[in-house]
Coordinates of C-alpha atoms in Angstrom, one line a residue:
Chain I
M1 CA -13.5 17.7 -21.4
S2 CA -10.2 18.5 -22.6
L3 CA -7.5 20.6 -20.9
D4 CA -5.8 23.3 -22.8
H5 CA -2.4 24.9 -22.1
A6 CA -3.7 27.5 -20.1
T7 CA -6.0 25.4 -17.7
V8 CA -2.9 23.0 -17.0
R9 CA -0.9 26.0 -16.2
R10 CA -3.8 26.9 -13.8
I11 CA -3.7 23.6 -12.2
A12 CA 0.0 23.5 -11.5
S13 CA 0.1 26.9 -10.1
L14 CA -3.0 26.0 -7.9
A15 CA -0.9 22.9 -7.0
R16 CA 2.1 25.0 -6.4
I17 CA 4.4 23.2 -8.6
R18 CA 6.4 24.9 -10.8
V19 CA 6.3 23.7 -14.4
E20 CA 8.6 24.5 -17.5
E21 CA 7.0 25.6 -20.5
H22 CA 8.6 22.8 -22.4
E23 CA 6.8 20.3 -20.0
V24 CA 3.3 21.5 -20.5
E25 CA 2.5 19.8 -23.9
N26 CA 3.5 16.6 -22.5
L27 CA 1.5 16.9 -19.1
R28 CA -1.4 18.3 -20.9
N29 CA -1.7 14.8 -23.0
E30 CA -0.9 12.9 -20.1
L31 CA -3.7 14.5 -17.9
N32 CA -6.3 14.5 -20.9
G33 CA -5.4 10.9 -21.4
I34 CA -6.3 10.3 -17.7
L35 CA -9.4 12.3 -17.8
G36 CA -10.8 10.9 -21.2
W37 CA -10.4 7.5 -19.6
I38 CA -12.5 8.6 -16.5
E39 CA -15.4 9.9 -18.4
Q40 CA -16.6 6.4 -18.7
L41 CA -17.9 7.1 -15.2
N42 CA -20.7 9.6 -17.0
E43 CA -22.8 6.2 -18.0
V44 CA -23.6 5.8 -14.4
D45 CA -26.9 6.6 -13.0
V46 CA -26.3 8.5 -9.8
T47 CA -29.7 10.2 -9.2
G48 CA -30.8 10.1 -5.8
I49 CA -27.3 8.5 -4.5
A50 CA -25.6 9.8 -1.3
P51 CA -22.0 10.5 -1.7
L52 CA -19.6 8.0 0.3
T53 CA -16.7 9.9 1.7
G54 CA -15.0 7.2 3.3
A55 CA -14.9 3.3 4.0
A56 CA -15.3 3.9 8.0
T57 CA -18.8 2.5 8.8
M58 CA -18.7 4.0 12.2
A59 CA -19.6 7.6 13.4
L60 CA -16.4 9.5 14.7
A61 CA -15.7 9.6 18.4
M62 CA -15.8 12.6 20.3
R63 CA -13.2 13.6 22.8
E64 CA -12.2 15.8 25.8
D65 CA -10.8 19.3 23.7
V66 CA -7.8 19.1 25.7
V67 CA -4.0 19.1 24.8
T68 CA -2.7 15.7 25.0
D69 CA 0.5 16.2 23.5
G70 CA 3.3 18.5 23.0
G71 CA 6.3 20.5 24.7
Y72 CA 8.9 19.7 22.7
P73 CA 9.9 22.2 20.3
D74 CA 13.3 20.7 19.6
K75 CA 11.6 17.5 18.3
I76 CA 9.1 19.2 16.3
L77 CA 12.0 21.4 14.6
S78 CA 14.5 18.6 14.3
N79 CA 13.2 18.3 10.5
A80 CA 13.5 22.2 10.0
P81 CA 15.4 23.0 6.7
E82 CA 15.8 26.4 8.2
R83 CA 14.9 27.9 11.8
I84 CA 15.5 30.7 14.1
G85 CA 14.8 29.8 17.8
N86 CA 11.8 28.2 18.1
F87 CA 10.5 29.2 14.8
Y88 CA 10.6 27.8 11.2
A89 CA 12.0 30.2 9.1
V90 CA 11.2 31.3 5.4
P91 CA 11.8 34.0 3.1
K92 CA 10.4 37.6 3.8
V93 CA 6.8 37.6 3.1
V94 CA 5.7 41.4 4.1
E95 CA 8.3 44.1 3.2
Chain V
M1 CA 18.6 -22.3 6.7
L2 CA 17.4 -19.9 9.4
T3 CA 16.3 -17.7 6.9
D4 CA 13.6 -20.3 5.3
L5 CA 11.7 -20.7 8.3
T6 CA 8.4 -19.2 8.7
I7 CA 7.6 -16.6 11.5
A8 CA 5.4 -19.6 13.6
A9 CA 8.4 -21.8 13.4
A10 CA 10.9 -19.4 14.5
R11 CA 9.0 -18.3 17.4
D12 CA 8.9 -22.1 18.7
G13 CA 12.7 -22.4 17.7
L14 CA 13.5 -19.4 20.1
R15 CA 11.5 -20.3 22.5
A16 CA 13.0 -23.8 22.6
K17 CA 16.4 -22.1 22.4
D18 CA 17.4 -24.0 19.2
F19 CA 19.0 -20.6 18.2
S20 CA 19.1 -17.2 19.6
A21 CA 17.3 -13.9 18.2
E22 CA 20.8 -12.4 17.3
E23 CA 21.7 -15.7 15.1
L24 CA 18.3 -15.1 13.4
T25 CA 18.8 -11.3 13.0
M26 CA 22.6 -11.9 11.7
A27 CA 21.6 -14.7 9.5
H28 CA 18.8 -12.1 7.6
L29 CA 21.5 -9.1 7.9
H30 CA 23.9 -11.4 6.0
A31 CA 21.2 -12.4 3.4
I32 CA 20.6 -8.7 3.1
E33 CA 24.3 -7.9 2.8
A34 CA 24.7 -10.6 0.0
L35 CA 21.6 -9.8 -2.0
N36 CA 20.1 -6.1 -1.3
P37 CA 22.8 -4.5 -3.7
R38 CA 21.0 -6.6 -6.5
L39 CA 17.2 -6.7 -5.4
N40 CA 17.4 -2.8 -4.0
A41 CA 14.6 -4.0 -2.0
Y42 CA 16.0 -1.8 1.1
I43 CA 16.4 1.7 1.1
T44 CA 18.0 1.8 4.5
V45 CA 19.5 -1.3 6.6
S46 CA 19.5 -0.6 10.3
H47 CA 22.3 -3.1 10.9
A48 CA 23.1 -1.8 14.6
R49 CA 19.7 -1.1 15.8
A50 CA 18.7 -4.4 14.5
L51 CA 21.3 -6.4 16.6
D52 CA 20.4 -4.3 19.7
Q53 CA 16.8 -5.2 19.4
A54 CA 17.8 -9.0 18.7
R55 CA 20.2 -9.0 21.9
A56 CA 16.9 -7.5 23.7
A57 CA 14.8 -10.1 22.6
D58 CA 17.3 -12.7 23.6
A59 CA 17.1 -11.1 27.1
A60 CA 13.2 -11.3 27.2
L61 CA 13.3 -14.6 25.9
A62 CA 15.7 -15.9 28.8
A63 CA 13.3 -14.2 31.5
G64 CA 10.7 -16.2 29.9
E65 CA 8.9 -12.9 28.7
G66 CA 8.5 -13.7 24.9
R67 CA 5.8 -12.0 23.0
A68 CA 3.9 -12.8 20.2
L69 CA 6.9 -11.3 17.9
T70 CA 10.0 -11.6 20.1
G71 CA 13.1 -11.9 18.0
I72 CA 11.7 -12.1 14.7
P73 CA 13.3 -9.9 12.0
L74 CA 11.0 -8.0 9.8
A75 CA 11.1 -5.5 7.0
I76 CA 9.2 -2.1 7.5
K77 CA 7.7 0.0 4.3
D78 CA 9.5 2.9 3.9
L79 CA 6.0 4.7 4.4
F80 CA 5.8 4.0 8.3
C81 CA 7.3 6.6 10.3
T82 CA 10.2 4.9 12.5
E83 CA 11.4 7.1 15.7
G84 CA 15.2 8.0 14.8
V85 CA 15.5 6.1 11.4
R86 CA 15.0 7.9 8.2
T87 CA 11.6 7.5 6.5
T88 CA 11.6 8.7 2.8
A89 CA 8.1 7.5 1.3
G90 CA 10.4 6.8 -1.8
S91 CA 10.7 10.4 -2.5
K92 CA 13.4 12.8 -3.1
M93 CA 11.1 15.2 -0.9
L94 CA 11.4 13.2 2.3
G95 CA 15.1 12.2 1.5
P96 CA 16.6 14.1 4.6
F97 CA 13.4 13.4 7.0
V98 CA 14.1 11.7 10.3
P99 CA 10.9 11.4 12.3
P100 CA 10.8 12.4 15.7
Y101 CA 8.2 9.8 16.6
E102 CA 6.9 6.0 16.0
S103 CA 3.7 5.1 13.8
T104 CA 1.3 3.1 15.7
V105 CA 1.6 0.1 13.7
T106 CA 5.1 -0.1 14.1
A107 CA 5.0 0.7 17.7
N108 CA 2.7 -2.2 18.0
L109 CA 5.3 -4.7 16.3
L110 CA 8.1 -3.1 18.5
R111 CA 5.8 -4.0 21.8
D112 CA 5.4 -7.4 20.7
G113 CA 9.2 -7.9 20.3
A114 CA 9.7 -7.6 16.7
V115 CA 13.1 -6.9 15.3
F116 CA 13.2 -4.4 12.5
L117 CA 16.2 -4.9 9.6
G118 CA 15.2 -1.7 7.9
K119 CA 13.1 0.3 5.6
A120 CA 11.8 -1.2 2.4
N121 CA 11.8 0.3 -0.9
L122 CA 8.3 1.7 -2.6
D123 CA 6.9 3.5 -5.1
E124 CA 7.0 7.1 -4.8
F125 CA 4.2 8.0 -1.6
A126 CA 3.3 4.6 -2.4
M127 CA 1.9 5.7 -6.0
G128 CA 2.6 2.8 -8.6
S129 CA 2.2 -0.4 -9.1
S130 CA 5.7 -1.7 -10.1
N131 CA 8.2 0.1 -7.5
M132 CA 9.3 2.1 -11.0
T133 CA 8.3 5.2 -9.3
S134 CA 10.9 5.2 -6.3
A135 CA 13.4 7.9 -6.1
Y136 CA 15.6 5.3 -4.8
G137 CA 15.8 3.0 -7.7
P138 CA 13.5 -0.1 -8.6
V139 CA 13.5 -3.3 -7.2
E140 CA 14.2 -6.6 -8.7
N141 CA 11.5 -9.3 -8.6
P142 CA 13.7 -12.4 -7.0
W143 CA 11.2 -14.7 -9.3
K144 CA 12.5 -15.2 -12.9
R145 CA 10.8 -16.3 -16.0
R146 CA 11.9 -19.8 -16.7
Q147 CA 12.5 -19.1 -20.4
D148 CA 14.0 -15.7 -19.9
Q149 CA 16.4 -15.7 -17.1
A150 CA 17.9 -12.3 -18.0
A151 CA 14.6 -10.2 -18.0
V152 CA 14.5 -8.5 -14.7
L153 CA 11.0 -8.3 -13.6
V154 CA 9.2 -5.9 -11.3
P155 CA 7.9 -6.9 -7.8
G156 CA 4.6 -5.1 -8.2
G157 CA 3.7 -2.1 -5.9
S158 CA 3.8 -0.1 -4.6
S159 CA 4.9 -2.1 -1.5
G160 CA 7.6 -3.7 -3.9
G161 CA 10.6 -3.9 -1.4
S162 CA 8.8 -5.4 1.3
A163 CA 7.2 -7.9 -0.8
A164 CA 11.0 -8.5 -2.4
A165 CA 12.4 -8.9 0.9
V166 CA 10.3 -11.4 2.1
A167 CA 10.1 -13.5 -1.2
A168 CA 14.0 -13.6 -1.0
R169 CA 14.4 -14.5 2.6
L170 CA 15.8 -10.9 3.3
A171 CA 13.0 -10.5 6.2
M172 CA 10.7 -13.3 7.7
G173 CA 7.6 -10.7 7.1
A174 CA 6.9 -7.3 6.1
T175 CA 4.5 -4.3 6.7
G176 CA 2.9 -2.9 3.7
T177 CA 0.3 -0.5 2.9
D178 CA -2.9 -1.3 0.2
T179 CA -4.8 1.8 -1.1
G180 CA -5.7 0.2 -4.5
G181 CA -3.8 -3.1 -4.4
S182 CA -0.3 -2.2 -2.8
I183 CA 0.0 -5.0 -0.9
R184 CA -1.8 -7.8 -2.5
Q185 CA -0.6 -7.1 -6.0
P186 CA 2.8 -7.4 -5.1
A187 CA 2.0 -10.5 -3.0
S188 CA 0.6 -12.1 -6.1
F189 CA 3.7 -11.2 -8.2
C190 CA 6.2 -12.2 -5.6
G191 CA 4.3 -15.6 -4.7
L192 CA 3.5 -14.3 -1.0
V193 CA 0.8 -13.8 1.3
G194 CA -0.6 -10.2 1.4
V195 CA -3.3 -8.9 3.8
K196 CA -5.4 -5.6 3.3
P197 CA -7.7 -5.9 6.7
T198 CA -10.9 -3.9 6.9
Y199 CA -10.4 0.0 6.9
G200 CA -9.9 0.9 10.3
R201 CA -8.3 -2.3 11.4
C202 CA -5.0 -1.0 11.3
S203 CA -4.0 2.5 12.7
R204 CA -2.9 5.0 10.0
W205 CA -1.2 7.3 12.6
G206 CA 2.5 8.0 11.6
V207 CA 1.9 6.5 8.0
V208 CA 3.0 9.0 5.5
A209 CA -0.4 9.6 4.0
F210 CA -1.6 9.2 0.2
A211 CA -5.1 8.8 0.1
S212 CA -6.7 9.0 3.8
S213 CA -10.0 6.9 3.0
L214 CA -8.1 4.5 1.1
D215 CA -5.2 3.9 2.6
H216 CA -5.0 0.2 4.8
P217 CA -1.5 -0.9 6.4
G218 CA -1.3 -4.7 6.3
P219 CA 1.5 -7.7 6.5
F220 CA 3.1 -9.6 3.8
A221 CA 4.3 -13.2 5.0
R222 CA 5.1 -16.3 3.3
T223 CA 2.1 -18.4 5.2
V224 CA -1.3 -17.5 6.0
R225 CA -0.9 -18.2 9.6
D226 CA 2.6 -16.0 9.5
G227 CA 0.1 -13.3 8.1
A228 CA -2.5 -13.7 10.7
I229 CA 0.4 -13.8 13.2
L230 CA 1.5 -10.0 12.1
L231 CA -1.9 -8.9 11.4
G232 CA -2.8 -9.6 15.3
S233 CA 0.2 -7.6 16.3
M234 CA -0.3 -4.7 14.0
A235 CA -4.0 -4.4 14.7
G236 CA -6.0 -2.5 17.4
H237 CA -8.0 0.5 18.2
D238 CA -6.1 4.0 18.2
P239 CA -7.6 7.3 19.6
K240 CA -4.5 8.9 17.4
D241 CA -6.1 7.7 14.2
S242 CA -10.0 9.2 14.2
T243 CA -11.0 6.4 11.7
S244 CA -9.3 3.7 13.5
A245 CA -12.0 1.0 14.8
P246 CA -12.8 0.7 18.4
V247 CA -13.3 -3.1 18.1
P248 CA -11.3 -5.9 19.9
V249 CA -8.9 -7.8 17.8
P250 CA -9.6 -11.5 17.3
D251 CA -7.3 -14.5 17.4
F252 CA -6.5 -14.4 13.5
E253 CA -4.3 -17.3 13.7
A254 CA -6.8 -19.7 15.3
A255 CA -9.0 -18.6 12.6
C256 CA -6.5 -20.0 9.9
A257 CA -7.5 -23.6 11.3
R258 CA -11.4 -23.2 11.0
G259 CA -12.1 -24.5 7.5
V260 CA -14.7 -23.8 5.2
K261 CA -17.3 -26.5 5.8
G262 CA -20.5 -24.9 5.0
L263 CA -19.2 -21.6 4.1
R264 CA -20.6 -19.9 0.7
I265 CA -18.2 -18.6 -1.5
G266 CA -19.5 -15.9 -4.1
V267 CA -18.0 -15.9 -7.6
P268 CA -18.6 -12.3 -9.1
K269 CA -19.2 -12.7 -12.7
E270 CA -17.9 -9.2 -13.4
Y271 CA -14.2 -9.8 -12.6
R272 CA -14.4 -12.5 -15.8
S273 CA -13.4 -9.9 -18.1
D274 CA -12.6 -10.7 -21.8
G275 CA -8.9 -10.1 -21.8
M276 CA -8.3 -12.4 -18.8
P277 CA -5.3 -14.9 -19.6
S278 CA -6.6 -18.5 -19.8
E279 CA -3.9 -19.5 -17.2
I280 CA -5.6 -17.1 -14.7
E281 CA -8.8 -17.8 -15.5
A282 CA -7.9 -21.9 -15.2
L283 CA -6.3 -21.0 -11.6
W284 CA -9.3 -19.3 -10.4
Q285 CA -11.6 -22.4 -11.4
Q286 CA -9.1 -24.5 -9.8
G287 CA -9.3 -22.5 -6.6
L288 CA -13.1 -22.6 -6.5
D289 CA -12.9 -26.4 -7.0
W290 CA -10.5 -26.5 -3.7
L291 CA -12.9 -24.9 -1.7
R292 CA -15.9 -27.0 -3.0
A293 CA -13.9 -30.1 -2.3
A294 CA -13.1 -28.5 1.2
G295 CA -17.0 -28.5 1.9
A296 CA -17.7 -24.9 0.7
E297 CA -20.8 -23.9 -1.3
I298 CA -19.9 -21.8 -4.3
V299 CA -22.6 -19.3 -5.5
D300 CA -22.4 -16.6 -8.4
V301 CA -22.9 -13.2 -7.5
S302 CA -23.0 -9.8 -9.1
L303 CA -20.9 -6.8 -8.3
P304 CA -22.3 -4.7 -11.1
H305 CA -20.2 -1.5 -10.9
T306 CA -17.0 -3.4 -10.7
K307 CA -16.1 -1.8 -14.0
Y308 CA -16.4 1.6 -12.5
G309 CA -13.9 0.7 -9.6
L310 CA -10.7 1.9 -11.2
G311 CA -12.3 5.2 -12.7
T312 CA -13.8 6.1 -9.4
Y313 CA -10.4 5.5 -7.7
Y314 CA -8.2 7.8 -10.4
I315 CA -10.6 10.6 -9.1
V316 CA -10.7 10.1 -5.4
A317 CA -7.2 8.8 -4.6
P318 CA -5.7 11.7 -6.7
A319 CA -8.1 14.2 -5.1
E320 CA -7.1 12.9 -1.6
A321 CA -3.2 12.8 -2.4
S322 CA -3.5 16.2 -3.5
S323 CA -5.1 17.6 -0.3
N324 CA -2.4 15.4 1.7
L325 CA 0.6 16.2 0.1
A326 CA 0.1 20.0 0.1
R327 CA 2.0 19.7 3.6
Y328 CA 5.3 19.3 1.4
D329 CA 6.3 22.8 1.2
G330 CA 9.8 23.3 2.2
V331 CA 9.0 24.8 5.5
R332 CA 8.7 22.2 8.0
F333 CA 10.7 19.3 7.1
G334 CA 12.1 17.5 4.1
L335 CA 13.7 19.2 0.9
R336 CA 13.8 22.9 0.3
Q337 CA 14.4 24.7 -3.1
D338 CA 15.3 28.3 -2.2
G339 CA 13.1 30.9 -4.7
K340 CA 13.1 34.4 -5.1
D341 CA 9.9 34.5 -2.5
L342 CA 7.9 32.1 -0.6
R343 CA 5.7 31.2 -3.3
D344 CA 8.8 30.6 -5.5
L345 CA 10.3 28.5 -2.8
Y346 CA 6.8 26.4 -2.7
E347 CA 6.9 26.0 -6.5
R348 CA 10.7 24.8 -6.7
T349 CA 10.4 22.7 -4.0
R350 CA 7.7 20.9 -5.2
A351 CA 9.0 20.4 -8.8
E352 CA 12.1 19.3 -7.4
G353 CA 10.8 17.1 -4.7
F354 CA 8.2 15.3 -6.4
G355 CA 8.7 12.6 -9.4
P356 CA 6.5 12.5 -12.5
E357 CA 3.7 9.9 -11.4
V358 CA 3.3 11.9 -7.9
R359 CA 3.2 15.2 -9.7
R360 CA 1.0 13.8 -12.3
R361 CA -1.7 13.0 -9.7
I362 CA -1.3 15.9 -7.8
L363 CA -2.5 17.8 -10.8
I364 CA -5.5 15.6 -11.7
G365 CA -6.5 15.4 -8.0
T366 CA -6.1 19.7 -7.9
Y367 CA -8.1 19.7 -11.3
V368 CA -11.0 17.4 -9.8
L369 CA -11.4 19.5 -6.6
S370 CA -11.3 22.8 -8.5
A371 CA -14.1 25.3 -8.5
G372 CA -16.4 24.5 -11.3
Y373 CA -15.3 20.5 -11.6
Y374 CA -15.6 19.3 -8.3
D375 CA -19.9 18.0 -8.6
A376 CA -18.7 16.6 -12.3
Y377 CA -15.7 14.6 -11.0
Y378 CA -15.4 14.3 -7.4
L379 CA -19.1 14.3 -5.9
R380 CA -19.9 12.0 -8.9
A381 CA -16.8 9.6 -7.9
Q382 CA -18.2 9.5 -4.5
K383 CA -21.5 8.6 -5.5
I384 CA -20.2 5.8 -7.5
R385 CA -18.3 4.8 -4.4
A386 CA -21.1 4.4 -2.7
L387 CA -22.7 2.1 -5.5
I388 CA -19.5 -0.2 -5.3
L389 CA -19.9 -0.4 -1.7
K390 CA -23.5 -1.3 -2.2
D391 CA -22.6 -4.2 -4.7
F392 CA -20.2 -5.6 -1.6
T393 CA -23.1 -5.0 1.1
D394 CA -25.7 -6.8 -1.3
A395 CA -23.3 -9.7 -2.0
F396 CA -22.4 -10.3 1.6
T397 CA -26.2 -10.9 2.3
R398 CA -25.8 -14.0 0.4
V399 CA -22.4 -15.0 0.6
D400 CA -19.8 -15.3 3.3
A401 CA -16.8 -14.5 1.2
L402 CA -15.6 -13.8 -2.5
L403 CA -12.8 -15.4 -4.5
T404 CA -11.5 -13.5 -7.4
P405 CA -7.8 -13.7 -9.3
T406 CA -5.4 -10.8 -7.7
A407 CA -4.1 -9.3 -10.5
P408 CA -4.6 -9.4 -14.4
S409 CA -1.1 -10.9 -15.0
A410 CA 1.9 -12.3 -13.5
A411 CA 4.8 -10.1 -12.7
F412 CA 6.1 -7.9 -15.9
A413 CA 9.5 -6.9 -16.6
Q414 CA 11.1 -3.5 -15.7
G415 CA 10.1 -1.1 -18.7
E416 CA 6.8 -2.9 -19.6
N417 CA 3.8 -0.6 -19.2
M418 CA 5.7 2.2 -18.6
D419 CA 4.6 4.3 -21.6
D420 CA 0.8 5.0 -20.7
P421 CA 0.2 5.7 -17.1
I422 CA -3.7 4.0 -17.7
K423 CA -2.1 0.9 -18.8
M424 CA 0.1 0.8 -15.4
Y425 CA -3.2 1.7 -13.4
L426 CA -5.2 -1.4 -15.0
N427 CA -3.0 -3.7 -12.8
D428 CA -5.4 -3.1 -10.1
V429 CA -8.3 -3.3 -11.4
F430 CA -9.2 -6.6 -9.3
T431 CA -8.0 -5.0 -6.0
V432 CA -9.3 -1.5 -6.1
P433 CA -12.9 -2.2 -5.3
A434 CA -12.0 -3.5 -2.0
N435 CA -10.3 -0.3 -1.1
L436 CA -13.3 1.8 -2.2
A437 CA -15.4 -0.4 0.0
G438 CA -13.3 -0.6 2.8
V439 CA -13.7 -4.6 3.2
P440 CA -11.0 -6.8 4.0
A441 CA -8.9 -9.0 1.4
I442 CA -5.9 -11.6 1.3
S443 CA -3.9 -12.3 -1.8
I444 CA -2.5 -16.2 -1.5
P445 CA -0.1 -17.7 -4.0
A446 CA -2.0 -20.4 -5.9
G447 CA -0.2 -21.6 -8.9
L448 CA 2.5 -20.5 -11.3
D449 CA 2.1 -19.4 -14.8
A450 CA 3.6 -21.0 -17.9
N451 CA 7.1 -19.2 -17.1
G452 CA 7.0 -20.4 -13.6
L453 CA 5.9 -17.1 -12.0
P454 CA 3.5 -16.9 -9.1
L455 CA 0.0 -16.2 -9.6
G456 CA -2.5 -15.0 -6.7
L457 CA -6.1 -15.5 -5.7
Q458 CA -8.1 -13.1 -3.7
V459 CA -10.5 -13.8 -1.0
I460 CA -12.8 -10.9 -0.1
G461 CA -14.8 -10.9 3.1
K462 CA -17.2 -8.7 5.0
P463 CA -16.0 -5.8 7.1
F464 CA -14.0 -6.7 10.4
D465 CA -14.7 -10.5 9.4
E466 CA -11.0 -11.1 8.5
E467 CA -11.5 -14.5 10.6
T468 CA -13.4 -16.0 7.7
V469 CA -11.1 -14.4 5.2
F470 CA -8.2 -16.2 6.8
A471 CA -9.9 -19.5 7.0
V472 CA -10.8 -19.5 3.5
S473 CA -7.1 -18.3 2.6
A474 CA -5.8 -21.0 4.6
A475 CA -8.0 -24.1 3.2
I476 CA -6.6 -22.4 -0.6
E477 CA -3.2 -22.6 0.9
Q478 CA -3.4 -26.0 1.8
A479 CA -5.1 -27.2 -1.3
A480 CA -2.4 -25.4 -3.3
G481 CA 0.5 -26.8 -1.7
F482 CA 2.5 -24.0 -3.3
S483 CA 6.2 -25.0 -2.9
A484 CA 7.9 -23.2 -5.7
L485 CA 10.7 -20.9 -4.7
P486 CA 12.3 -17.5 -6.1
Q487 CA 15.4 -18.4 -8.0
V488 CA 17.2 -15.2 -6.1
R489 CA 16.8 -15.8 -2.3
A490 CA 19.2 -16.5 0.5
G491 CA 21.3 -19.6 0.5
G492 CA 19.5 -20.2 -3.1

């Protein structure tokens, strides 16, 4: 499977990464190189195999659904590029 | 020189008051001052904080309250969040980021009295095998080719700064993270012991996430015993990481002295690739001979899906990365690049903040998870991952541990393997399977190649049986008697 120009643009848009027009062709080649190499996985017979999501062998533990942390908005907001009071600030979304 | 001591020897020297923690830390800070401008092993040096910690260590020692690492100066990979100390992940994206909290692993080290010298350089978001993708510049490997002293070699990656710092005596040990080989491959390139424990042994809480089901924090050290001491401190159950294992931490240091008599060591035939350099092949054979001489039985085993490990990894890891790195949007922390609306702000921030390799992996991950391709790529990769785990599970019904080479080559020069991403990916061919399966593995320096560069052997063990892996590693260390030193080092 080979990615075309429009697909590269679509992926970049899904990933919310701005890609300049002059970068698309080079990216397309790199991504196709990697995807072509990964094609080798099609040789493997995976019939009846259950997918493995992770290496942790134990079941995830249950815990009480209670607040265990928090109450320090200044610490949380200390790295905000822009804030207004105790909120993160972004460009206006709704007109 | 104080900077040449092992952690075990420094611990004894501190307790005997042969020297103070402040002297030990100062010796390392001086070494960093002298060599870091050249090696670029540290992104941030926390001089004042390290001295404060050293003085606190001296007070604790004077009160007879020394703990496992009291006064021991370490380097921390700049992927571990350290409260009040800038944590960049090697990315421009996190250039201004100062964590308001401490990662569990570094908190454990601080609890045990460690001194943090600074934050070690790494490939951006731990994506790379050469440290060349760091936004803070490449790291120089302190080792030199005998015939070509001018060539600047890479320390491996992604934990390249950690490895270079420990090899050049700019730290007694270091933390690293290993998602596909990022501790073991740099350990092999820099003549160090690198430990990737079992998945779940060390908490991932507070470690900047790359691929959550594959990320393993672990230590670098100059001896197997030092690696055991560091892992003993770093490990332990952490309710803040849902995949952290609620199992006790054994005495890894004691396990180093167990010996290998009666152990069955497996040799996976699939690791014997056609292109393997004869020196690495010979070293592997030598390692098997050492273990046999020490009383182990060598058994041929098969891990039939080994050749699919890398391909599986390069679907699973980018998929998880594309999801984990979605958080870098210029809103809550890190870099922001303003745009005409919110979406434009996201896209410009992410274009500006991520380097080419990170961008590549996010795009691959986004693609393999996108509608219509999920089953063909991601789901298939997860099924092959199950087969790779089964290979190990089957092998471990017959043997106690496996021995393989760590990497397919010695350290290469800056600029080599850079023209094609896949060439760089092939560095991790022997290390990736242990990440996919979550089993523990240690790289031990075992010999030198014809250029005088270190080569590592890898011991792989059963889940949560690091003790056997340490025992086998210590036996190899003892037999190898690896005493070569890097040309660039403190006092060298």
